[in-house]
CSV table of C-alpha atoms in Angstrom, one decimal:
chain,number,residue,atom,x,y,z
A,1,MET,CA,-5.0,-25.0,7.7
A,2,ALA,CA,-2.3,-22.6,8.8
A,3,GLY,CA,-4.0,-19.5,7.4
A,4,ARG,CA,-7.1,-20.3,9.4
A,5,PHE,CA,-5.4,-19.5,12.7
A,6,ALA,CA,-3.9,-16.1,11.7
A,7,PRO,CA,-4.3,-13.5,14.5
A,8,ARG,CA,-7.1,-11.0,14.3
A,9,PRO,CA,-6.3,-7.6,12.6
A,10,THR,CA,-4.7,-5.0,14.8
A,11,ARG,CA,-3.3,-1.5,13.9
A,12,THR,CA,0.1,-3.2,13.6
A,13,THR,CA,-1.0,-6.1,11.4
A,14,VAL,CA,-3.0,-3.7,9.2
A,15,ARG,CA,0.2,-1.7,8.7
A,16,GLY,CA,1.8,-5.0,7.7
A,17,GLY,CA,-0.7,-5.2,4.9
A,18,HIS,CA,-3.5,-7.2,6.5
A,19,VAL,CA,-6.9,-6.4,5.0
A,20,GLY,CA,-9.8,-8.7,5.8
A,21,VAL,CA,-11.2,-10.1,2.6
A,22,PRO,CA,-14.0,-12.6,3.1
A,23,SER,CA,-13.7,-16.0,1.5
A,24,GLY,CA,-16.9,-15.3,-0.3
A,25,VAL,CA,-20.6,-15.5,0.6
A,26,PRO,CA,-22.6,-17.8,-1.6
A,27,GLY,CA,-25.2,-15.9,-3.6
A,28,ALA,CA,-23.7,-12.5,-2.8
A,29,ALA,CA,-24.5,-10.3,-5.8
A,30,ALA,CA,-23.8,-6.8,-4.7
A,31,GLY,CA,-20.8,-5.5,-6.5
A,32,SER,CA,-20.0,-8.8,-8.1
A,33,GLY,CA,-19.4,-7.4,-11.5
A,34,SER,CA,-20.6,-10.6,-13.2
A,35,GLY,CA,-22.0,-10.0,-16.7
A,36,SER,CA,-21.4,-6.3,-16.5
A,37,GLY,CA,-19.6,-5.9,-19.8
A,38,GLY,CA,-16.0,-5.7,-18.4
A,39,ARG,CA,-13.0,-7.3,-20.0
A,40,VAL,CA,-12.1,-10.6,-18.3
A,41,ARG,CA,-9.0,-12.6,-17.7
A,42,THR,CA,-8.4,-15.8,-15.7
A,43,TRP,CA,-5.1,-16.6,-14.2
A,44,VAL,CA,-3.9,-19.5,-12.1
A,45,PRO,CA,-1.3,-18.7,-9.4
A,46,GLU,CA,1.4,-21.1,-8.2
A,47,GLY,CA,0.7,-21.9,-4.6
A,48,PRO,CA,-1.7,-20.2,-2.1
A,49,LEU,CA,-2.8,-16.7,-2.6
A,50,ASP,CA,-4.4,-14.3,0.0
A,51,LEU,CA,-5.8,-11.3,-1.7
A,52,GLY,CA,-6.0,-9.4,1.5
A,53,LEU,CA,-2.3,-9.8,2.2
A,54,VAL,CA,-1.1,-9.2,-1.3
A,55,LEU,CA,-3.2,-6.1,-2.1
A,56,GLY,CA,-3.6,-4.9,1.5
A,57,PRO,CA,-0.6,-2.5,1.3
A,58,LEU,CA,-2.3,-0.6,-1.5
A,59,ARG,CA,-5.3,0.4,0.7
A,60,ARG,CA,-4.9,3.8,2.4
A,61,GLY,CA,-7.4,3.4,5.2
A,62,PRO,CA,-10.8,1.8,5.4
A,63,GLY,CA,-12.4,4.8,3.6
A,64,ASP,CA,-9.9,4.7,0.6
A,65,PRO,CA,-12.0,5.7,-2.4
A,66,THR,CA,-9.7,3.8,-4.7
A,67,PHE,CA,-10.0,0.4,-2.9
A,68,ARG,CA,-12.8,-1.8,-1.8
A,69,ALA,CA,-12.9,-5.3,-0.3
A,70,MET,CA,-16.4,-6.8,-0.8
A,71,PRO,CA,-18.5,-9.5,1.1
A,72,ASP,CA,-18.3,-11.7,-2.0
A,73,GLY,CA,-14.6,-12.1,-1.6
A,74,SER,CA,-13.6,-9.7,-4.4
A,75,VAL,CA,-11.2,-6.7,-4.2
A,76,TRP,CA,-11.8,-3.7,-6.4
A,77,ARG,CA,-9.1,-1.1,-7.3
A,78,ALA,CA,-9.4,2.1,-9.3
A,79,SER,CA,-6.1,3.2,-10.9
A,80,ARG,CA,-4.8,5.8,-13.2
A,81,THR,CA,-2.8,3.8,-15.7
A,82,PRO,CA,-0.6,4.9,-18.7
A,83,GLY,CA,-3.7,4.0,-20.8
A,84,GLY,CA,-6.1,6.1,-18.8
A,85,PRO,CA,-8.4,5.5,-15.8
A,86,GLY,CA,-9.3,1.9,-15.1
A,87,THR,CA,-11.1,-0.2,-12.5
A,88,LEU,CA,-10.0,-3.8,-11.7
A,89,ARG,CA,-12.0,-6.4,-9.8
A,90,VAL,CA,-10.2,-9.6,-8.7
A,91,VAL,CA,-11.6,-12.6,-6.9
A,92,VAL,CA,-10.3,-16.1,-6.2
A,93,GLN,CA,-12.5,-18.9,-7.6
A,94,GLY,CA,-11.1,-22.2,-6.6
A,95,SER,CA,-7.5,-22.4,-7.7
A,96,ALA,CA,-7.8,-19.6,-10.3
A,97,VAL,CA,-8.2,-15.8,-10.1
A,98,ARG,CA,-10.8,-14.1,-12.1
A,99,ALA,CA,-10.0,-10.5,-13.1
A,100,GLU,CA,-12.4,-8.1,-14.7
A,101,ALA,CA,-11.6,-4.5,-15.8
A,102,TRP,CA,-13.4,-1.5,-17.1
A,103,GLY,CA,-12.3,1.8,-18.6
A,104,PRO,CA,-9.5,3.0,-21.0
A,105,GLY,CA,-6.9,1.4,-18.7
A,106,ALA,CA,-8.6,-2.0,-18.6
A,107,GLU,CA,-6.2,-3.8,-20.9
A,108,TRP,CA,-3.2,-2.4,-19.1
A,109,LEU,CA,-4.6,-3.6,-15.8
A,110,LEU,CA,-5.5,-7.1,-17.0
A,111,GLU,CA,-2.1,-7.5,-18.6
A,112,ARG,CA,-0.4,-6.9,-15.2
A,113,VAL,CA,-2.7,-9.0,-13.0
A,114,PRO,CA,0.0,-11.7,-12.4
A,115,ALA,CA,2.6,-9.1,-11.3
A,116,LEU,CA,0.0,-7.3,-9.2
A,117,LEU,CA,-0.8,-10.6,-7.4
A,118,GLY,CA,2.8,-11.4,-6.7
A,119,ALA,CA,3.8,-13.7,-9.7
A,120,ALA,CA,7.2,-12.0,-9.9
A,121,ASP,CA,7.8,-12.6,-6.2
A,122,ASP,CA,9.7,-15.6,-4.9
A,123,PRO,CA,8.6,-16.4,-1.3
A,124,SER,CA,10.8,-19.6,-1.4
A,125,ALA,CA,13.9,-17.4,-1.3
A,126,PHE,CA,13.0,-16.3,2.2
A,127,VAL,CA,14.5,-18.3,5.1
A,128,PRO,CA,13.2,-17.5,8.6
A,129,ARG,CA,16.0,-17.0,11.2
A,130,HIS,CA,13.7,-16.2,14.2
A,131,ARG,CA,10.9,-18.2,15.7
A,132,VAL,CA,8.5,-15.2,15.6
A,133,VAL,CA,9.2,-14.7,11.9
A,134,ALA,CA,8.8,-18.4,11.1
A,135,LEU,CA,5.5,-18.6,12.9
A,136,ALA,CA,4.2,-15.5,11.1
A,137,ARG,CA,5.2,-17.0,7.8
A,138,HIS,CA,3.5,-20.3,8.7
A,139,ARG,CA,0.3,-18.5,9.5
A,140,ARG,CA,0.3,-16.4,6.3
A,141,PRO,CA,0.9,-18.9,3.5
A,142,GLY,CA,-0.7,-16.7,1.0
A,143,LEU,CA,1.6,-13.7,1.4
A,144,ARG,CA,3.1,-12.4,-1.8
A,145,LEU,CA,4.7,-9.0,-2.6
A,146,THR,CA,2.6,-7.0,-5.0
A,147,ARG,CA,4.1,-5.1,-8.0
A,148,THR,CA,1.8,-2.4,-9.3
A,149,GLY,CA,4.1,-0.9,-12.0
A,150,LEU,CA,2.8,2.6,-11.0
A,151,VAL,CA,4.8,5.1,-9.1
A,152,MET,CA,2.6,8.2,-8.5
A,153,GLU,CA,-0.3,6.3,-7.0
A,154,SER,CA,2.0,5.2,-4.2
A,155,LEU,CA,4.2,8.3,-4.0
A,156,ILE,CA,1.4,10.9,-3.4
A,157,PRO,CA,-0.2,9.0,-0.4
A,158,SER,CA,3.2,8.2,1.0
A,159,ILE,CA,4.1,11.9,1.0
A,160,LEU,CA,0.8,12.6,2.7
A,161,GLU,CA,1.8,10.1,5.4
A,162,GLN,CA,5.1,11.9,6.2
A,163,LYS,CA,5.4,12.9,9.9
A,164,VAL,CA,1.6,12.7,10.7
A,165,THR,CA,-0.7,10.1,12.1
A,166,THR,CA,-2.1,7.5,9.7
A,167,ASP,CA,-5.6,8.8,10.5
A,168,GLU,CA,-4.6,12.3,9.3
A,169,ALA,CA,-3.0,11.0,6.2
A,170,TYR,CA,-5.9,8.7,5.3
A,171,ARG,CA,-8.4,11.6,5.8
A,172,ALA,CA,-6.4,13.9,3.5
A,173,TRP,CA,-6.1,11.2,0.8
A,174,ARG,CA,-9.8,10.5,1.0
A,175,LEU,CA,-10.9,14.1,0.8
A,176,LEU,CA,-8.6,15.1,-2.0
A,177,VAL,CA,-9.3,12.1,-4.2
A,178,ARG,CA,-13.0,12.4,-3.8
A,179,GLN,CA,-12.9,16.1,-4.5
A,180,TYR,CA,-10.5,16.2,-7.4
A,181,GLY,CA,-10.5,12.7,-8.8
A,182,GLU,CA,-13.0,11.3,-11.2
A,183,PRO,CA,-15.6,8.5,-10.9
A,184,ALA,CA,-14.1,5.1,-11.4
A,185,PRO,CA,-15.3,3.4,-14.6
A,186,GLY,CA,-17.6,0.4,-14.5
A,187,PRO,CA,-20.2,-0.9,-12.1
A,188,VAL,CA,-18.2,0.0,-9.0
A,189,PRO,CA,-19.4,-0.6,-5.4
A,190,GLY,CA,-20.1,2.6,-3.6
A,191,ARG,CA,-18.4,5.9,-4.4
A,192,MET,CA,-15.1,4.8,-5.9
A,193,CYS,CA,-12.8,7.3,-7.6
A,194,VAL,CA,-9.6,7.4,-9.7
A,195,MET,CA,-7.0,9.6,-8.2
A,196,PRO,CA,-6.4,13.0,-10.0
A,197,ASP,CA,-3.9,13.3,-12.9
A,198,ALA,CA,-0.7,15.2,-12.4
A,199,ARG,CA,-2.0,18.5,-13.7
A,200,THR,CA,-5.0,18.4,-11.4
A,201,TRP,CA,-2.8,17.8,-8.4
A,202,ALA,CA,-0.6,20.8,-9.4
A,203,LEU,CA,-3.7,23.1,-9.6
A,204,ILE,CA,-5.2,22.3,-6.2
A,205,PRO,CA,-5.4,25.7,-4.4
A,206,SER,CA,-3.4,26.2,-1.2
A,207,TRP,CA,-6.6,26.6,0.9
A,208,GLU,CA,-7.9,23.2,-0.2
A,209,TRP,CA,-4.7,21.5,0.9
A,210,HIS,CA,-5.1,23.3,4.2
A,211,ARG,CA,-8.8,22.2,4.6
A,212,ALA,CA,-7.6,18.6,4.0
A,213,GLY,CA,-5.1,18.9,6.8
A,214,VAL,CA,-2.0,19.0,4.6
A,215,ASP,CA,0.7,21.4,5.6
A,216,ASP,CA,2.6,23.5,3.0
A,217,LYS,CA,5.7,21.3,3.2
A,218,ARG,CA,3.9,18.1,2.1
A,219,ALA,CA,1.7,20.0,-0.4
A,220,SER,CA,4.8,21.6,-2.0
A,221,THR,CA,6.6,18.2,-2.2
A,222,ILE,CA,3.6,16.7,-4.0
A,223,VAL,CA,3.5,19.7,-6.4
A,224,ARG,CA,7.2,19.3,-7.1
A,225,CYS,CA,6.7,15.5,-7.8
A,226,VAL,CA,3.7,15.9,-10.2
A,227,ARG,CA,5.7,18.5,-12.2
A,228,VAL,CA,8.1,15.7,-13.1
A,229,ALA,CA,5.6,12.8,-12.9
A,230,ALA,CA,6.6,11.4,-16.3
A,231,ARG,CA,10.2,11.1,-15.2
A,232,LEU,CA,9.2,9.5,-11.9
A,233,GLU,CA,7.0,7.0,-13.6
A,234,GLU,CA,9.9,5.9,-15.7
A,235,ALA,CA,11.5,4.6,-12.5
A,236,VAL,CA,9.4,1.4,-12.7
A,237,PHE,CA,11.8,0.2,-15.4
A,238,MET,CA,14.8,0.7,-13.1
A,239,ALA,CA,16.1,-1.5,-10.3
A,240,ALA,CA,14.6,-0.7,-6.9
A,241,GLY,CA,17.7,1.0,-5.6
A,242,ASP,CA,18.1,3.2,-8.7
A,243,ALA,CA,14.4,4.0,-8.6
A,244,GLN,CA,14.8,5.2,-5.0
A,245,ALA,CA,17.7,7.4,-6.0
A,246,ARG,CA,15.6,9.0,-8.7
A,247,LEU,CA,12.7,9.6,-6.3
A,248,GLU,CA,15.0,11.1,-3.7
A,249,ALA,CA,16.3,13.6,-6.2
A,250,VAL,CA,13.0,15.5,-5.6
A,251,VAL,CA,13.3,17.8,-2.6
A,252,GLY,CA,11.1,16.5,0.2
A,253,VAL,CA,11.3,12.9,-0.8
A,254,GLY,CA,13.6,10.9,1.5
A,255,PRO,CA,14.5,7.3,2.2
A,256,TRP,CA,11.3,6.6,4.1
A,257,THR,CA,9.1,7.8,1.3
A,258,SER,CA,11.1,6.2,-1.5
A,259,ALA,CA,11.1,2.8,0.3
A,260,GLU,CA,7.4,2.9,0.8
A,261,VAL,CA,6.9,3.6,-2.9
A,262,VAL,CA,9.2,0.9,-4.3
A,263,GLN,CA,7.8,-1.7,-1.9
A,264,ARG,CA,4.5,-1.3,-3.9
A,265,SER,CA,5.6,-0.2,-7.4
A,266,HIS,CA,8.5,-2.7,-7.7
A,267,GLY,CA,7.6,-5.4,-5.2
A,268,ALA,CA,11.0,-4.7,-3.6
A,269,ALA,CA,11.7,-7.5,-1.1
A,270,ASP,CA,14.7,-5.7,0.4
A,271,ALA,CA,13.5,-2.1,0.6
A,272,VAL,CA,13.5,-1.4,4.4
A,273,THR,CA,11.6,1.6,5.7
A,274,VAL,CA,14.1,3.6,7.6
A,275,GLY,CA,13.3,6.9,9.5
A,276,ASP,CA,10.0,5.5,10.8
A,277,LEU,CA,8.8,6.4,14.3
A,278,HIS,CA,7.6,2.9,15.3
A,279,LEU,CA,9.1,0.3,13.1
A,280,PRO,CA,12.6,0.1,14.7
A,281,GLY,CA,11.0,-0.5,18.1
A,282,ILE,CA,8.6,-3.1,16.8
A,283,VAL,CA,11.4,-5.0,15.0
A,284,GLY,CA,13.8,-4.6,17.9
A,285,PHE,CA,11.2,-5.9,20.4
A,286,ALA,CA,10.2,-8.8,18.3
A,287,LEU,CA,13.7,-10.0,17.5
A,288,ALA,CA,15.7,-9.0,20.5
A,289,GLY,CA,13.4,-7.7,23.2
A,290,ASP,CA,14.7,-4.1,22.6
A,291,ARG,CA,11.8,-1.7,22.4
A,292,ASP,CA,14.1,1.3,22.2
A,293,ALA,CA,15.9,0.1,19.0
A,294,ASP,CA,16.8,2.8,16.4
A,295,ASP,CA,17.3,2.4,12.7
A,296,ALA,CA,20.9,1.2,13.1
A,297,VAL,CA,19.9,-1.6,15.5
A,298,MET,CA,16.9,-2.5,13.3
A,299,LEU,CA,19.1,-2.9,10.2
A,300,SER,CA,21.6,-4.9,12.2
A,301,LEU,CA,18.9,-7.3,13.4
A,302,LEU,CA,17.5,-7.6,9.8
A,303,GLU,CA,21.0,-8.3,8.4
A,304,PRO,CA,20.4,-12.1,8.3
A,305,TYR,CA,17.5,-11.4,5.9
A,306,ALA,CA,19.6,-9.5,3.4
A,307,GLY,CA,17.8,-9.4,0.1
A,308,GLN,CA,14.5,-10.1,1.9
A,309,ARG,CA,14.5,-7.5,4.7
A,310,HIS,CA,11.2,-5.9,3.7
A,311,ARG,CA,9.4,-9.3,3.7
A,312,ALA,CA,10.9,-10.0,7.2
A,313,ALA,CA,9.7,-6.6,8.5
A,314,ARG,CA,6.2,-7.3,7.1
A,315,LEU,CA,6.0,-10.7,8.7
A,316,ILE,CA,7.1,-9.1,12.0
A,317,LEU,CA,4.3,-6.6,11.7
A,318,LEU,CA,1.8,-9.3,10.8
A,319,SER,CA,2.9,-11.3,13.8
A,320,GLY,CA,1.2,-8.6,16.0
A,321,ARG,CA,4.0,-8.8,18.5
A,322,VAL,CA,4.5,-5.2,19.7
A,323,PRO,CA,5.7,-3.7,23.0
A,324,ALA,CA,3.1,-2.5,25.5
A,325,ARG,CA,2.3,1.2,25.2
A,326,ARG,CA,4.1,3.6,27.6
A,327,ALA,CA,2.2,6.7,26.6
A,328,PRO,CA,-1.1,7.7,25.0
A,329,ARG,CA,-1.3,7.6,21.2
A,330,MET,CA,-0.1,10.7,19.4
A,331,PRO,CA,-3.1,13.1,19.2
A,332,ARG,CA,-4.7,13.5,15.9
A,333,GLY,CA,-4.3,17.0,14.5
A,334,ASP,CA,-6.4,18.9,12.0
A,335,ILE,CA,-4.8,22.1,10.7
A,336,GLY,CA,-7.9,22.6,8.6
A,337,ARG,CA,-9.7,24.0,11.7
A,338,LEU,CA,-7.1,26.7,12.2
């Protein structure tokens, strides 16, 4: 019953990983994937599972060509796996999850469905210390931290999100993936694509980065990363802190970007996003009424949640409790018009 009274999505709750996934429409057939020749796996999770909350952080905007949430209650993802491109469809059916996959990466995706849906996460280790956090947890009983086991698919869009509005970053990701990616395998809904491989990212001309609204600094960082993509992907076998250190060895990748990556690739429950423009003020306002909090204050307020600070920050974002605006939103820029 608690999950029925969750607040409606806002820009803040969406950042906390809220993606609206319908409970399923009886008789919905579009994009169902049933009987379409994909490889199938059924998995029974322990406890409640909300696909929109678990997989929501992997969506980069409503037009993300690698992610779709369908009216039949299914979620589709197109990924570039170590085995090759693959498409995964997951849907909750009763107490079980039905997963279906297509393409060369199908087996890899199906093998990691439990980790993707939070099987390696332990929500019981989290103890709320503030009323707003406790209430958010009560309203989101299906929250689990995903673990994709893939670094580059989170690293590249995170670099695109550095120091720009989310709308600008989402637009750049959408344009570049559609132009340089490849069609997702299987009977996918709409125009889904698998992101480009490392070599293709490295060969994107400078003017195409510019047209997509990506400045030279972010483009150069992505090129430096894809040149050592194999070494960065190895970070999935490392502890989250060590993985962050390896990522930050690349010029242009700092604590903000590395935290955003390991939160998704490792399911890191304690990886706090520092250096963010809005998060310290949101956390400070929610926990102490301090809308002007900086990173130091935010980390101090989250100290009672040591080991689970990322989960606490997500729950605060999902609570929707934010300070009132004191200025207009940051204007959206487009250097592609220059």
